Amino acid sequence: MNRYKQRMILAPAAAVLVAVSVACGTGKADSGPVNSPQPVAGSPQQPVTGIDWRVDGLTVGGTTRHAPAVARLRIDADGKAAGNLGCNQFSARATVHGDRVTFGDLRTTRMACAPERMDFERALARALTTGTLVARTDHGTLTLTDGDGDRVHLSRQSPG
C-alpha cells in the first residue's frame, strides 16, 4: 500500500480514536486509575490504599488496648502491605475489594521487645490475619473489623 493510501486510512481512524478518548474521558470512572488509592465502598473520598496509617489501638473481646509503641500499616494499590506491628516490621499481600480487606500470611522480622509490646504485636497480627476485615473510614480514621467484632483502630499518619 502506498503512503498516500496509508495516510487516508490512518487519519480518519486516528480522528475516531481521539473522539472516543475525549468522550470517554469526560465522565468519572467508578474505580479510577489502577494506581490511585482504593476507596472504601460508599465513601469514595476516603481511600484505604496509598496511605500511611498509624495503629492507635486494638479492641479484642470488648477490651480496647492502645498501641504501646509506634505501629503502622500501609497497603499499596498493587496489593503490597507493610508496616510495623509494634516491635517487628512486617510485609504481606493484601486484597482490597470495596470495603473488604484480606491479608495473606505476614512475614516479620524477629526482634524481641518488652513483653507489653510483644503481646500487643501478637494480638495485632492475629487480628489482621483472621480472615476478611470490613474497612470503615471516617475523617482520617480507619477501622478494620473482623467477623467476631474485634477491631483495629488506625488514624492517618502525619507526613514527615
PDB file of C-alpha atoms in Angstrom:
ATOM      1  CA  MET A   1       0.000   0.000   0.000  1.00  0.00           C
ATOM      2  CA  ASN A   2       1.475   3.363  -0.868  1.00  0.00           C
ATOM      3  CA  ARG A   3       1.952   6.136   1.711  1.00  0.00           C
ATOM      4  CA  TYR A   4      -0.914   8.278   0.417  1.00  0.00           C
ATOM      5  CA  LYS A   5      -3.423   5.433   0.937  1.00  0.00           C
ATOM      6  CA  GLN A   6      -1.964   4.700   4.382  1.00  0.00           C
ATOM      7  CA  ARG A   7      -2.478   8.343   5.422  1.00  0.00           C
ATOM      8  CA  MET A   8      -6.018   8.326   4.056  1.00  0.00           C
ATOM      9  CA  ILE A   9      -6.878   5.251   6.149  1.00  0.00           C
ATOM     10  CA  LEU A  10      -4.969   6.209   9.313  1.00  0.00           C
ATOM     11  CA  ALA A  11      -6.125   9.845   9.517  1.00  0.00           C
ATOM     12  CA  PRO A  12      -9.870   9.052   9.925  1.00  0.00           C
ATOM     13  CA  ALA A  13      -9.052   6.167  12.285  1.00  0.00           C
ATOM     14  CA  ALA A  14      -6.957   8.484  14.461  1.00  0.00           C
ATOM     15  CA  ALA A  15      -9.749  11.071  14.450  1.00  0.00           C
ATOM     16  CA  VAL A  16     -12.240   8.446  15.623  1.00  0.00           C
ATOM     17  CA  LEU A  17      -9.882   7.298  18.397  1.00  0.00           C
ATOM     18  CA  VAL A  18      -9.362  10.876  19.594  1.00  0.00           C
ATOM     19  CA  ALA A  19     -13.117  11.498  19.604  1.00  0.00           C
ATOM     20  CA  VAL A  20     -13.782   8.281  21.530  1.00  0.00           C
ATOM     21  CA  SER A  21     -10.993   9.079  24.006  1.00  0.00           C
ATOM     22  CA  VAL A  22     -12.352  12.567  24.628  1.00  0.00           C
ATOM     23  CA  ALA A  23     -15.921  11.302  25.002  1.00  0.00           C
ATOM     24  CA  CYS A  24     -14.902   8.530  27.372  1.00  0.00           C
ATOM     25  CA  GLY A  25     -12.511  10.714  29.308  1.00  0.00           C
ATOM     26  CA  THR A  26     -15.085  13.360  30.240  1.00  0.00           C
ATOM     27  CA  GLY A  27     -17.041  11.164  32.640  1.00  0.00           C
ATOM     28  CA  LYS A  28     -15.888   9.996  36.043  1.00  0.00           C
ATOM     29  CA  ALA A  29     -14.656   6.434  36.287  1.00  0.00           C
ATOM     30  CA  ASP A  30     -16.048   4.258  39.063  1.00  0.00           C
ATOM     31  CA  SER A  31     -12.735   2.951  40.308  1.00  0.00           C
ATOM     32  CA  GLY A  32     -10.206   5.469  38.999  1.00  0.00           C
ATOM     33  CA  PRO A  33      -6.803   4.642  37.637  1.00  0.00           C
ATOM     34  CA  VAL A  34      -5.167   1.405  38.717  1.00  0.00           C
ATOM     35  CA  ASN A  35      -2.541   3.219  40.788  1.00  0.00           C
ATOM     36  CA  SER A  36      -4.987   5.534  42.571  1.00  0.00           C
ATOM     37  CA  PRO A  37      -5.857   4.927  46.235  1.00  0.00           C
ATOM     38  CA  GLN A  38      -8.576   2.304  46.687  1.00  0.00           C
ATOM     39  CA  PRO A  39     -11.699   3.929  48.158  1.00  0.00           C
ATOM     40  CA  VAL A  40     -13.867   2.215  50.728  1.00  0.00           C
ATOM     41  CA  ALA A  41     -17.284   1.325  49.280  1.00  0.00           C
ATOM     42  CA  GLY A  42     -19.806   4.080  49.851  1.00  0.00           C
ATOM     43  CA  SER A  43     -17.028   6.526  50.718  1.00  0.00           C
ATOM     44  CA  PRO A  44     -15.047   7.297  47.554  1.00  0.00           C
ATOM     45  CA  GLN A  45     -13.307  10.324  49.092  1.00  0.00           C
ATOM     46  CA  GLN A  46     -11.565   8.276  51.778  1.00  0.00           C
ATOM     47  CA  PRO A  47      -9.137   5.692  50.399  1.00  0.00           C
ATOM     48  CA  VAL A  48      -7.647   2.749  52.258  1.00  0.00           C
ATOM     49  CA  THR A  49      -4.661   2.163  49.979  1.00  0.00           C
ATOM     50  CA  GLY A  50      -1.778   4.516  49.403  1.00  0.00           C
ATOM     51  CA  ILE A  51      -1.963   5.988  52.912  1.00  0.00           C
ATOM     52  CA  ASP A  52       0.379   5.597  55.855  1.00  0.00           C
ATOM     53  CA  TRP A  53      -1.838   4.551  58.768  1.00  0.00           C
ATOM     54  CA  ARG A  54      -0.794   4.648  62.423  1.00  0.00           C
ATOM     55  CA  VAL A  55      -2.239   1.850  64.564  1.00  0.00           C
ATOM     56  CA  ASP A  56      -3.812   3.553  67.573  1.00  0.00           C
ATOM     57  CA  GLY A  57      -5.290   0.549  69.294  1.00  0.00           C
ATOM     58  CA  LEU A  58      -6.968  -2.797  69.156  1.00  0.00           C
ATOM     59  CA  THR A  59     -10.309  -3.941  70.556  1.00  0.00           C
ATOM     60  CA  VAL A  60     -10.493  -7.679  71.226  1.00  0.00           C
ATOM     61  CA  GLY A  61     -13.342  -9.285  73.164  1.00  0.00           C
ATOM     62  CA  GLY A  62     -14.706  -5.858  74.112  1.00  0.00           C
ATOM     63  CA  THR A  63     -11.418  -4.673  75.667  1.00  0.00           C
ATOM     64  CA  THR A  64      -9.501  -1.877  73.943  1.00  0.00           C
ATOM     65  CA  ARG A  65      -5.725  -1.729  74.206  1.00  0.00           C
ATOM     66  CA  HIS A  66      -3.751   1.262  72.998  1.00  0.00           C
ATOM     67  CA  ALA A  67      -0.646   0.598  70.936  1.00  0.00           C
ATOM     68  CA  PRO A  68       2.322   0.719  73.359  1.00  0.00           C
ATOM     69  CA  ALA A  69       4.694   1.777  70.576  1.00  0.00           C
ATOM     70  CA  VAL A  70       4.579   3.109  67.056  1.00  0.00           C
ATOM     71  CA  ALA A  71       2.739   0.539  64.971  1.00  0.00           C
ATOM     72  CA  ARG A  72       1.841   1.361  61.395  1.00  0.00           C
ATOM     73  CA  LEU A  73       0.340  -0.076  58.249  1.00  0.00           C
ATOM     74  CA  ARG A  74       0.343   0.791  54.568  1.00  0.00           C
ATOM     75  CA  ILE A  75      -1.469  -1.018  51.767  1.00  0.00           C
ATOM     76  CA  ASP A  76      -0.406  -0.068  48.275  1.00  0.00           C
ATOM     77  CA  ALA A  77      -2.713  -0.258  45.259  1.00  0.00           C
ATOM     78  CA  ASP A  78      -0.673  -3.177  43.899  1.00  0.00           C
ATOM     79  CA  GLY A  79      -1.547  -5.301  46.951  1.00  0.00           C
ATOM     80  CA  LYS A  80       1.697  -4.919  48.885  1.00  0.00           C
ATOM     81  CA  ALA A  81       1.150  -4.316  52.581  1.00  0.00           C
ATOM     82  CA  ALA A  82       3.885  -3.429  55.052  1.00  0.00           C
ATOM     83  CA  GLY A  83       4.416  -1.752  58.371  1.00  0.00           C
ATOM     84  CA  ASN A  84       5.345  -2.291  61.972  1.00  0.00           C
ATOM     85  CA  LEU A  85       3.383  -4.399  64.456  1.00  0.00           C
ATOM     86  CA  GLY A  86       4.721  -2.519  67.475  1.00  0.00           C
ATOM     87  CA  CYS A  87       8.125  -4.191  67.600  1.00  0.00           C
ATOM     88  CA  ASN A  88       8.778  -6.043  64.361  1.00  0.00           C
ATOM     89  CA  GLN A  89       8.487  -4.944  60.744  1.00  0.00           C
ATOM     90  CA  PHE A  90       6.124  -6.939  58.553  1.00  0.00           C
ATOM     91  CA  SER A  91       5.098  -7.361  54.953  1.00  0.00           C
ATOM     92  CA  ALA A  92       2.213  -9.239  53.378  1.00  0.00           C
ATOM     93  CA  ARG A  93      -0.056  -9.383  50.370  1.00  0.00           C
ATOM     94  CA  ALA A  94      -3.383  -7.627  50.817  1.00  0.00           C
ATOM     95  CA  THR A  95      -6.524  -7.723  48.736  1.00  0.00           C
ATOM     96  CA  VAL A  96      -8.918  -4.778  48.852  1.00  0.00           C
ATOM     97  CA  HIS A  97     -12.359  -5.178  47.286  1.00  0.00           C
ATOM     98  CA  GLY A  98     -14.639  -2.274  48.136  1.00  0.00           C
ATOM     99  CA  ASP A  99     -14.846  -2.234  51.927  1.00  0.00           C
ATOM    100  CA  ARG A 100     -13.351  -5.730  52.345  1.00  0.00           C
ATOM    101  CA  VAL A 101      -9.661  -6.210  53.147  1.00  0.00           C
ATOM    102  CA  THR A 102      -7.899  -9.566  53.384  1.00  0.00           C
ATOM    103  CA  PHE A 103      -4.270 -10.012  54.395  1.00  0.00           C
ATOM    104  CA  GLY A 104      -2.146 -13.006  53.471  1.00  0.00           C
ATOM    105  CA  ASP A 105       0.447 -14.501  55.785  1.00  0.00           C
ATOM    106  CA  LEU A 106       2.599 -11.885  57.497  1.00  0.00           C
ATOM    107  CA  ARG A 107       6.346 -12.050  57.020  1.00  0.00           C
ATOM    108  CA  THR A 108       8.020 -10.426  60.016  1.00  0.00           C
ATOM    109  CA  THR A 109      11.407  -9.634  61.441  1.00  0.00           C
ATOM    110  CA  ARG A 110      12.189 -11.489  64.670  1.00  0.00           C
ATOM    111  CA  MET A 111      13.260  -8.899  67.198  1.00  0.00           C
ATOM    112  CA  ALA A 112      12.359  -9.253  70.858  1.00  0.00           C
ATOM    113  CA  CYS A 113      10.865  -6.309  72.702  1.00  0.00           C
ATOM    114  CA  ALA A 114       9.287  -5.655  76.079  1.00  0.00           C
ATOM    115  CA  PRO A 115       6.507  -8.135  76.961  1.00  0.00           C
ATOM    116  CA  GLU A 116       3.755  -5.489  76.642  1.00  0.00           C
ATOM    117  CA  ARG A 117       4.855  -4.664  73.092  1.00  0.00           C
ATOM    118  CA  MET A 118       5.156  -8.340  72.137  1.00  0.00           C
ATOM    119  CA  ASP A 119       1.652  -9.106  73.494  1.00  0.00           C
ATOM    120  CA  PHE A 120       0.165  -6.224  71.507  1.00  0.00           C
ATOM    121  CA  GLU A 121       2.081  -7.293  68.404  1.00  0.00           C
ATOM    122  CA  ARG A 122       0.783 -10.865  68.576  1.00  0.00           C
ATOM    123  CA  ALA A 123      -2.789  -9.639  69.077  1.00  0.00           C
ATOM    124  CA  LEU A 124      -2.475  -7.186  66.158  1.00  0.00           C
ATOM    125  CA  ALA A 125      -1.005  -9.841  63.844  1.00  0.00           C
ATOM    126  CA  ARG A 126      -3.845 -12.214  64.784  1.00  0.00           C
ATOM    127  CA  ALA A 127      -6.475  -9.503  64.158  1.00  0.00           C
ATOM    128  CA  LEU A 128      -5.071  -8.688  60.722  1.00  0.00           C
ATOM    129  CA  THR A 129      -4.944 -12.300  59.561  1.00  0.00           C
ATOM    130  CA  THR A 130      -8.108 -13.911  60.983  1.00  0.00           C
ATOM    131  CA  GLY A 131      -9.994 -13.522  57.729  1.00  0.00           C
ATOM    132  CA  THR A 132     -11.690 -10.810  55.734  1.00  0.00           C
ATOM    133  CA  LEU A 133     -11.908  -7.478  57.527  1.00  0.00           C
ATOM    134  CA  VAL A 134     -14.517  -4.775  56.953  1.00  0.00           C
ATOM    135  CA  ALA A 135     -12.928  -1.344  56.492  1.00  0.00           C
ATOM    136  CA  ARG A 136     -14.678   1.850  57.564  1.00  0.00           C
ATOM    137  CA  THR A 137     -13.145   5.297  57.175  1.00  0.00           C
ATOM    138  CA  ASP A 138     -14.274   8.461  58.907  1.00  0.00           C
ATOM    139  CA  HIS A 139     -12.469  11.820  58.987  1.00  0.00           C
ATOM    140  CA  GLY A 140      -8.926  10.470  58.712  1.00  0.00           C
ATOM    141  CA  THR A 141      -9.507   7.302  60.715  1.00  0.00           C
ATOM    142  CA  LEU A 142      -9.792   3.705  59.590  1.00  0.00           C
ATOM    143  CA  THR A 143     -11.364   0.829  61.492  1.00  0.00           C
ATOM    144  CA  LEU A 144     -10.800  -2.761  60.381  1.00  0.00           C
ATOM    145  CA  THR A 145     -13.373  -5.143  61.899  1.00  0.00           C
ATOM    146  CA  ASP A 146     -13.204  -8.923  61.761  1.00  0.00           C
ATOM    147  CA  GLY A 147     -16.109 -11.369  61.794  1.00  0.00           C
ATOM    148  CA  ASP A 148     -16.041 -11.593  65.615  1.00  0.00           C
ATOM    149  CA  GLY A 149     -16.363  -7.822  66.025  1.00  0.00           C
ATOM    150  CA  ASP A 150     -12.735  -7.313  67.030  1.00  0.00           C
ATOM    151  CA  ARG A 151     -11.365  -4.043  65.655  1.00  0.00           C
ATOM    152  CA  VAL A 152      -8.074  -2.470  64.678  1.00  0.00           C
ATOM    153  CA  HIS A 153      -8.183   1.328  65.120  1.00  0.00           C
ATOM    154  CA  LEU A 154      -5.968   3.400  62.824  1.00  0.00           C
ATOM    155  CA  SER A 155      -5.509   7.059  62.015  1.00  0.00           C
ATOM    156  CA  ARG A 156      -3.900   8.816  59.130  1.00  0.00           C
ATOM    157  CA  GLN A 157      -0.213   9.227  59.898  1.00  0.00           C
ATOM    158  CA  SER A 158       1.047  12.802  59.718  1.00  0.00           C
ATOM    159  CA  PRO A 159       3.546  13.410  56.900  1.00  0.00           C
ATOM    160  CA  GLY A 160       7.156  13.878  57.870  1.00  0.00           C
TER     161      GLY A 160
END
